[in-house]
CSV table of C-alpha atoms and ligand atoms in Angstrom, one decimal:
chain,number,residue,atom,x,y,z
A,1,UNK,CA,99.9,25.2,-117.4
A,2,UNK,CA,101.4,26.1,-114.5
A,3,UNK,CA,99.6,24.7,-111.1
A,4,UNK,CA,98.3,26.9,-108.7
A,5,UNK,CA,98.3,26.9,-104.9
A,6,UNK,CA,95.1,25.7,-103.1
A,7,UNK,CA,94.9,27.6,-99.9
A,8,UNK,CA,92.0,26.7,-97.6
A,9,UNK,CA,91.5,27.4,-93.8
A,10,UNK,CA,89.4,28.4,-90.9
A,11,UNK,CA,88.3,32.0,-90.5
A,12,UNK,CA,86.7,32.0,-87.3
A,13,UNK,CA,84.4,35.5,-86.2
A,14,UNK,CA,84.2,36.5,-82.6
A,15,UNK,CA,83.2,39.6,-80.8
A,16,UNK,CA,81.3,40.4,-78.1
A,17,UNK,CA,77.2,40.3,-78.7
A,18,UNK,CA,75.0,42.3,-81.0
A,19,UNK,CA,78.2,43.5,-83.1
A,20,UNK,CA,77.0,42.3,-86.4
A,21,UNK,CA,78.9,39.0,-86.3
A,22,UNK,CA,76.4,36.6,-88.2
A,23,UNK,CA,74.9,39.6,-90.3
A,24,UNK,CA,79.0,39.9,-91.5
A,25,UNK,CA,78.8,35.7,-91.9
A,26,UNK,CA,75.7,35.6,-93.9
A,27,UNK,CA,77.6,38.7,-96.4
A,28,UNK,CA,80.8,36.9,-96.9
A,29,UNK,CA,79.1,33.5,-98.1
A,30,UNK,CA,76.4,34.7,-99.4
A,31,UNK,CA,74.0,32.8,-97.8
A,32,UNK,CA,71.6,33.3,-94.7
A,33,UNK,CA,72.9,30.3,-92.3
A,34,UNK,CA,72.7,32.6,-89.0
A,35,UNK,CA,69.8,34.2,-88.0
A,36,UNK,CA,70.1,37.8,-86.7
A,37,UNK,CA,67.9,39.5,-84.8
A,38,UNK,CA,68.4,43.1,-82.8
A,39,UNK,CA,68.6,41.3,-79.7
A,40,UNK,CA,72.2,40.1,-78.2
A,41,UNK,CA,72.5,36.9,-77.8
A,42,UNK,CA,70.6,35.5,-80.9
A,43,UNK,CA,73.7,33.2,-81.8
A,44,UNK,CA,74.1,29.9,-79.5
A,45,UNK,CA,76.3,28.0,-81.9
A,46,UNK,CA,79.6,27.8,-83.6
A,47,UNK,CA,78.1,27.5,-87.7
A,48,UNK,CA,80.4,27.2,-90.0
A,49,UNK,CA,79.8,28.9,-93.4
A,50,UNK,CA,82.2,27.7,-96.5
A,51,UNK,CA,83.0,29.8,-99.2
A,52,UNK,CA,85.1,27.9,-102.0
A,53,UNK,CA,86.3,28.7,-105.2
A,54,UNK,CA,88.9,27.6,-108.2
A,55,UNK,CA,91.4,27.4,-105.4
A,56,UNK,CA,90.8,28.3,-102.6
A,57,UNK,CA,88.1,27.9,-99.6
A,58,UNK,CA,87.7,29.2,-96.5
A,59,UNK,CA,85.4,28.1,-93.9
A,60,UNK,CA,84.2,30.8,-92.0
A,61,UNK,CA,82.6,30.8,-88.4
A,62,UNK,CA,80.1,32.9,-86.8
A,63,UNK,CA,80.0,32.4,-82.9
A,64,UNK,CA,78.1,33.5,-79.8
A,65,UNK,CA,78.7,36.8,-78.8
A,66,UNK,CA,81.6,37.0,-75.6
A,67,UNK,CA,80.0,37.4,-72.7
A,68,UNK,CA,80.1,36.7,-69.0
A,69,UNK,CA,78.4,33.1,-68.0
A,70,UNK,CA,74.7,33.9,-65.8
A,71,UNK,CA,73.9,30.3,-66.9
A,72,UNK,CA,74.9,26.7,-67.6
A,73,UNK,CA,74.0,27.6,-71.5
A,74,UNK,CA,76.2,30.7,-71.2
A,75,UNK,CA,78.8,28.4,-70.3
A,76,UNK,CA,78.5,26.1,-73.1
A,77,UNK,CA,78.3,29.1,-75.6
A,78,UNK,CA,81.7,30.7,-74.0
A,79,UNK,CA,83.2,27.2,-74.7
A,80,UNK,CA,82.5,27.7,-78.4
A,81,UNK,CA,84.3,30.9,-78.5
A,82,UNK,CA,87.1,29.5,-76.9
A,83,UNK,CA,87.6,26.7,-79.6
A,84,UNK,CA,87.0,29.3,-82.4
A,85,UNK,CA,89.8,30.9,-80.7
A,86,UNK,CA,92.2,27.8,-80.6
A,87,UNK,CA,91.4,26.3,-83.7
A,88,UNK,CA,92.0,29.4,-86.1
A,89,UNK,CA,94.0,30.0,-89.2
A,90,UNK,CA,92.5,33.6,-89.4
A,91,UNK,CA,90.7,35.4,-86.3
A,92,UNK,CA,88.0,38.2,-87.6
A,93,UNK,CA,87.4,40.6,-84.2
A,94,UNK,CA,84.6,42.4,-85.0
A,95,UNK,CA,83.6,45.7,-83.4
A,96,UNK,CA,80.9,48.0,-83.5
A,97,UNK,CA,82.0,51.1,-84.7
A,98,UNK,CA,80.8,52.9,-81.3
A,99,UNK,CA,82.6,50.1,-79.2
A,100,UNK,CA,85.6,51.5,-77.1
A,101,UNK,CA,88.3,49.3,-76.0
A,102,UNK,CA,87.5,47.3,-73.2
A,103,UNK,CA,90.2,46.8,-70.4
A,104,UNK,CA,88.1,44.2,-69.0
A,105,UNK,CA,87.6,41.9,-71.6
A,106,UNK,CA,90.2,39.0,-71.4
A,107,UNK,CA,89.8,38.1,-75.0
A,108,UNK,CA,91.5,41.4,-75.7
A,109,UNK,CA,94.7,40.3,-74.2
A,110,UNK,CA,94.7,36.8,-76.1
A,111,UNK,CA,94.4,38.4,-79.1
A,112,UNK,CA,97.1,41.1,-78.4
A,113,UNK,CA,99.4,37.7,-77.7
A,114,UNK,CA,97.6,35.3,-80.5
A,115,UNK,CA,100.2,34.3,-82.9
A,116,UNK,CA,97.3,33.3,-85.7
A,117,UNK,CA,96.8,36.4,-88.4
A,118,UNK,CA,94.4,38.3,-86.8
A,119,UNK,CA,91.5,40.8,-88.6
A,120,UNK,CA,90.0,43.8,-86.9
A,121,UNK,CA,86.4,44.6,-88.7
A,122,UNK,CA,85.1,47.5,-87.5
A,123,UNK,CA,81.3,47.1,-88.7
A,124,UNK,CA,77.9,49.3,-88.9
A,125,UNK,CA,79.9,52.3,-90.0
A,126,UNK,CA,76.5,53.0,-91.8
A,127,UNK,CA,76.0,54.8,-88.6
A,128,UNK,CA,79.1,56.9,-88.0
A,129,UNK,CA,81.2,59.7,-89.6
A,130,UNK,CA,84.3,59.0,-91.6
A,131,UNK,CA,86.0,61.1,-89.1
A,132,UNK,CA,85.0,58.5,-86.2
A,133,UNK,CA,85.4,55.2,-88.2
A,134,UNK,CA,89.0,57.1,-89.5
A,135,UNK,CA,90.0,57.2,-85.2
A,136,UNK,CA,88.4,53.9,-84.6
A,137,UNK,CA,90.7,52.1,-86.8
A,138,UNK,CA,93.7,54.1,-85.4
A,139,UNK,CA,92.5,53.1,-81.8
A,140,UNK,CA,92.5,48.8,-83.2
A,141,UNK,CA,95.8,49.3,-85.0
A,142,UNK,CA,97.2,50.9,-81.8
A,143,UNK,CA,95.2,48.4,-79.3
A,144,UNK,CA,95.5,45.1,-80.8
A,145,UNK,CA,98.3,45.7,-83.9
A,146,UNK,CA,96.4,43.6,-86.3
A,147,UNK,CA,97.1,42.7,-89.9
A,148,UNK,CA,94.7,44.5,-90.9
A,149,UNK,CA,91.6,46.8,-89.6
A,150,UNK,CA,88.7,46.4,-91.9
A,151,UNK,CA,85.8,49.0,-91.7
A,152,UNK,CA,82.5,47.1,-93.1
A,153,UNK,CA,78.5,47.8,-93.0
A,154,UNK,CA,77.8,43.9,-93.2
A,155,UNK,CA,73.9,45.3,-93.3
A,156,UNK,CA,74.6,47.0,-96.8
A,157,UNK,CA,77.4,44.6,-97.8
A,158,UNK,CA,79.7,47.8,-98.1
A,159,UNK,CA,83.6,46.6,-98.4
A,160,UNK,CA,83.2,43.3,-97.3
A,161,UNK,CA,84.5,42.7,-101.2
A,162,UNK,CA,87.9,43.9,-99.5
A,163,UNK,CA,87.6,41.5,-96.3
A,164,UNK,CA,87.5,38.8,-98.0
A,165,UNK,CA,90.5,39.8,-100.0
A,166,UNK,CA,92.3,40.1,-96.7
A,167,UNK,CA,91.3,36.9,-95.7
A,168,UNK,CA,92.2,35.0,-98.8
A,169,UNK,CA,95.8,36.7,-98.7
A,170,UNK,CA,96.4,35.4,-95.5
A,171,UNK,CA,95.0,31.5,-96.0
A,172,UNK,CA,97.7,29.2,-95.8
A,173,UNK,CA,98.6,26.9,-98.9
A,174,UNK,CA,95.7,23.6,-97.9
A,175,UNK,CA,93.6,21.4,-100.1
A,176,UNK,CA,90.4,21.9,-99.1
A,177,UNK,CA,89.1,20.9,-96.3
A,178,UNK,CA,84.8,20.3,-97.5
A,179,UNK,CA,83.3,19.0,-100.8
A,180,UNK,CA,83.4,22.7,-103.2
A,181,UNK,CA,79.6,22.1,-103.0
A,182,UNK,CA,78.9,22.6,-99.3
A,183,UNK,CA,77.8,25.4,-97.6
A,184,UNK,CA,77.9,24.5,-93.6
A,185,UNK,CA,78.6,21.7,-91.3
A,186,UNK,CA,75.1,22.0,-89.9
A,187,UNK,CA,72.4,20.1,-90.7
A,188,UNK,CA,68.9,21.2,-92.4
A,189,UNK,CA,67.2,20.4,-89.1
A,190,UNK,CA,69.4,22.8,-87.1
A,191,UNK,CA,68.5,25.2,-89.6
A,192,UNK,CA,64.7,24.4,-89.1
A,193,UNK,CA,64.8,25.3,-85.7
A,194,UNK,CA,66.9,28.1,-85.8
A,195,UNK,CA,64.5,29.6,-87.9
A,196,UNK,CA,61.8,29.1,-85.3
A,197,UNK,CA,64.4,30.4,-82.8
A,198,UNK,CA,64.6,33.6,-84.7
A,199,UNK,CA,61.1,33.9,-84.6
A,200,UNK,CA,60.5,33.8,-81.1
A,201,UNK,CA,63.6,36.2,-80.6
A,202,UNK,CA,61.7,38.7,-82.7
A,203,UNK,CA,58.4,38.4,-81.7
A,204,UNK,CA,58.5,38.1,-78.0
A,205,UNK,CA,59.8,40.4,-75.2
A,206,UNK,CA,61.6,40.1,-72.2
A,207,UNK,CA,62.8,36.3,-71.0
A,208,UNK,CA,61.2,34.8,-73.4
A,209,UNK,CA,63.2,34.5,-75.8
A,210,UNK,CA,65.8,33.7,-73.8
A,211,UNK,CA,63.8,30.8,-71.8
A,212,UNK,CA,63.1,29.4,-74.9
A,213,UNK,CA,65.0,26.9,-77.7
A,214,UNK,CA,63.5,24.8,-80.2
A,215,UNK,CA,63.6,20.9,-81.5
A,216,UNK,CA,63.0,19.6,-84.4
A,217,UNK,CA,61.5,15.9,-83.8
A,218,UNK,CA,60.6,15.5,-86.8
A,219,UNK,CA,61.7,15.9,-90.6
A,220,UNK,CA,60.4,14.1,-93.6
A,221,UNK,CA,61.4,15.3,-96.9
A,222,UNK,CA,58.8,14.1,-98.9
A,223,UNK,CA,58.8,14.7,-103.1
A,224,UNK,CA,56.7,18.2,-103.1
A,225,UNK,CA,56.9,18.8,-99.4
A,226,UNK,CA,58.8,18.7,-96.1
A,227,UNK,CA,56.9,17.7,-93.0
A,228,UNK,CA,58.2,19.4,-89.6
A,229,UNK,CA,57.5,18.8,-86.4
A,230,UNK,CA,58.9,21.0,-83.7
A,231,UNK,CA,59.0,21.1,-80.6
A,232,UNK,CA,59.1,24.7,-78.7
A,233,UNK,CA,60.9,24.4,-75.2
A,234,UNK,CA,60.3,26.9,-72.5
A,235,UNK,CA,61.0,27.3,-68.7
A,236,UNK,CA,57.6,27.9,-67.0
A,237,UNK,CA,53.7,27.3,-67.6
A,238,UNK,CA,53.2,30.8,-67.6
A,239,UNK,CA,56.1,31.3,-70.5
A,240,UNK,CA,54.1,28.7,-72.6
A,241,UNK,CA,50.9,30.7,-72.1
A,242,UNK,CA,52.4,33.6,-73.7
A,243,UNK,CA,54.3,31.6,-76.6
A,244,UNK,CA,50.8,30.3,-77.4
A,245,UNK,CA,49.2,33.7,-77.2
A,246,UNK,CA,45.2,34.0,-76.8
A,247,UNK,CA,43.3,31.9,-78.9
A,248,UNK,CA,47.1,30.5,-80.3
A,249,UNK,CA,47.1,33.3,-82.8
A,250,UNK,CA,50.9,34.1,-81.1
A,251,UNK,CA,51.8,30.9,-82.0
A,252,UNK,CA,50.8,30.7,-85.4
A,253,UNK,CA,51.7,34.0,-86.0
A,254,UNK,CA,55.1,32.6,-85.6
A,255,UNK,CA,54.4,29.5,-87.3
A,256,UNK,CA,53.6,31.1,-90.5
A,257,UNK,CA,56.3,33.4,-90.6
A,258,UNK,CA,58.7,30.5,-89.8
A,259,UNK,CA,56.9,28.0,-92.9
A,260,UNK,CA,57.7,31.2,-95.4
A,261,UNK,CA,61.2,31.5,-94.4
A,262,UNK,CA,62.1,27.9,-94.5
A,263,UNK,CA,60.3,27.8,-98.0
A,264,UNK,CA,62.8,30.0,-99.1
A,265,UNK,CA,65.8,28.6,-97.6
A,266,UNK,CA,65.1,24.8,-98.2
A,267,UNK,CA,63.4,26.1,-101.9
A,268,UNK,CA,60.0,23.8,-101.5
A,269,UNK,CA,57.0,23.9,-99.5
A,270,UNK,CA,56.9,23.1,-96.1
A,271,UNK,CA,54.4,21.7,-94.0
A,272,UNK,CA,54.9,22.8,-90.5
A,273,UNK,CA,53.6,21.5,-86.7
A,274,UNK,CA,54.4,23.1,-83.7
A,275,UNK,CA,54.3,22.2,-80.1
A,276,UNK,CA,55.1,23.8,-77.0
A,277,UNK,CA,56.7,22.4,-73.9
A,278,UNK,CA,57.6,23.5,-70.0
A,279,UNK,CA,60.9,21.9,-69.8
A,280,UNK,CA,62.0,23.1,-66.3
A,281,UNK,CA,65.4,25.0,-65.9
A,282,UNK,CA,66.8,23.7,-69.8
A,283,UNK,CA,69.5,26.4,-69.4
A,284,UNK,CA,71.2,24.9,-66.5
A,285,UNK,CA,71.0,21.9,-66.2
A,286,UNK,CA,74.2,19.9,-68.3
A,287,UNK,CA,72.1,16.8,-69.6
A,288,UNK,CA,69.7,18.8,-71.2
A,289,UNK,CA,71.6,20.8,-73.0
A,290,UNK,CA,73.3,18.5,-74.5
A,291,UNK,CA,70.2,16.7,-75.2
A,292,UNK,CA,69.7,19.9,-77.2
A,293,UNK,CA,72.5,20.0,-79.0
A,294,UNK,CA,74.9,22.1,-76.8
A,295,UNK,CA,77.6,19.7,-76.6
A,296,UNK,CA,80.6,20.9,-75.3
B,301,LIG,N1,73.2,49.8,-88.9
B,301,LIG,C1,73.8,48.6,-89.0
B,301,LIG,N2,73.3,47.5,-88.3
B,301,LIG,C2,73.8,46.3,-88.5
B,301,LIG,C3,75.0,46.1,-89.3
B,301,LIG,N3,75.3,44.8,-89.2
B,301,LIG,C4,74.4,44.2,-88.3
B,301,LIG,N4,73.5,45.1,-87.9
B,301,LIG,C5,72.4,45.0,-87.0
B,301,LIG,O1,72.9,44.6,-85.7
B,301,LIG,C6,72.0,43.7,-85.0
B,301,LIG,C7,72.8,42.5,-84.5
B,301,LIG,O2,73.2,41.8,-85.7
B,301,LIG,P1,73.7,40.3,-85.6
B,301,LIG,O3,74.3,39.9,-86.9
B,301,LIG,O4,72.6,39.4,-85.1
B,301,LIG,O5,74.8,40.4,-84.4
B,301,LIG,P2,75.7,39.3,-83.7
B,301,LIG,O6,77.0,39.8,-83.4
B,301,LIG,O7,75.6,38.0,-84.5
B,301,LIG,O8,74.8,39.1,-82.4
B,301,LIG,P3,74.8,37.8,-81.3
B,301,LIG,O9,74.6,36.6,-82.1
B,301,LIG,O10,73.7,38.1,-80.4
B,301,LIG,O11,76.1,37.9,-80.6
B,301,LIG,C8,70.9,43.4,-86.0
B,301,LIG,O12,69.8,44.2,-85.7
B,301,LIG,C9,71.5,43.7,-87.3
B,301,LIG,O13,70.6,44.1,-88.3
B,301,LIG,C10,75.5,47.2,-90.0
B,301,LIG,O14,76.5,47.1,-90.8
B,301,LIG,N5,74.9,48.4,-89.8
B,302,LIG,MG1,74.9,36.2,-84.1
């Protein structure tokens, strides 16, 4: 028999915010490791998302949305971009299919000078003509001379089939790189309180979301249950009054919403506690965010 190649490697996704970048992550594996929401911003980690088969694998990763830093946090999230960047065997640009090119993004010019394989997807084309998406991927061939411009609707799952063909063509010959079983490097607390994250992003207006993040202090996987405790930060008193809503029925609005997802994705019940917490000025100050986890 003869032996086949491995190929493995790192397919990292960047773009700039709201384009569909974890919605396209969560299509290609299959699984629902980012949250999305219809806010930008929703994504403040690098999560990596592996995909394996007979031989091959490739470890995807969905990243914040490029933006320009109005906080320490920003920062931090720019910094994971920037590795994504570096560290790539693949690079997946995606665009909205409405998004022009944009003279004044500097990741533009990286990628037009990038020697790493580069993807152009050109997602949500749900919501355009085939004329438009037809000039939009003449615009990305012309702009950024990629190996190849991809149109997608990650929302319906509609030729992402032929992504990840792309993107296997183009991994180079590797063992793999994770256990064939594994599905992220991120841990099932992270995913706890990303869940709760995405809660708050879609229930609340305004800063809130934003002045917000959530810790998980507690995890006990118990034989029929797993007990959570978390902890939901926010800026000001005021912010914590709304989280917590009158009589708390904001706050366990969220809370039960939050139990049923996490039901679903850690398949077993879940017992769930929530707090709140003023935790002045988390999003600028450097040694509590990386108490938090935003280690840079
Ligand atoms: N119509 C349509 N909407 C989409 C598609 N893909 C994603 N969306 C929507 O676009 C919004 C943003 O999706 P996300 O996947 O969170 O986008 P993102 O690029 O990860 O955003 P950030 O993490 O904030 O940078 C959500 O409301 C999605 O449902 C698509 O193919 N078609
Ligand atoms: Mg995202």
């Amino acid at each position: 028999m003869a032996e086949t190649t491995h190929r493995a490697g790192f397919a990292n996704i960047i773009g700039k915010p709201n384009v569909g970048k974890s919605t396209l992550m969560n299509a290609l594996t299959g699984e629902r490791l980012s949250i999305i929401t219809a806010k930008a911003q929703t994504t403040r980690h690098r999560i990596m998302g592996i995909l394996s088969g007979e031989d091959f694998q490739v470890i995807y990763s969905d990243t914040p949305g490029i933006l320009k830093p109005a906080y320490e946090l920003h920062k931090v999230m720019m910094t994971y971009v920037d590795l994504a960047l570096d560290d790539a065997d693949i690079l997946i640009y995606v665009v909205e299919v409405g998004e022009g090119y944009d003279e004044e993004l500097p990741v533009l010019k990286r990628l037009q000078t990038s020697t790493v394989p580069l993807i152009v997807v050109i997602n949500k084309i749900d919501l355009a003509s085939q004329e438009a998406v037809m000039e939009k991927i003449k615009l990305w061939e012309e702009k950024l001379n990629p190996r190849a411009v991809i149109p997608v609707s990650a929302l319906n799952n509609f030729n992402t089939e032929a992504l990840l063909q792309t993107v296997r063509d183009l991994l180079p010959p590797h063992p793999p790189y994770f256990d064939k079983e594994e599905m992220t490097d991120r841990t099932e607390r992270f995913f706890a309180s990303e869940i709760i994250r995405e809660k708050i992003f879609l229930h609340y207006e305004q800063e809130i979301p934003y002045s917000s993040d959530v810790v998980i202090d507690a995890f006990q996987e118990l034989d029929h249950v797993i007990r959570i405790r978390a902890l939901i930060l926010v800026e000001r008193d005021s912010q914590k009054g709304i989280i917590i809503g009158r009589g708390g029925a904001m706050l366990k609005k969220i809370g039960i919403e939050a139990r049923k997802a996490m039901e679903a994705f850690f398949g077993k019940p879940v017992y769930l506690e929530q707090h709140v917490k003023v935790e002045p000025d988390w999003r600028n100050q450097k040694n509590k965010l990386e108490r938090l986890g935003y280690g840079s």
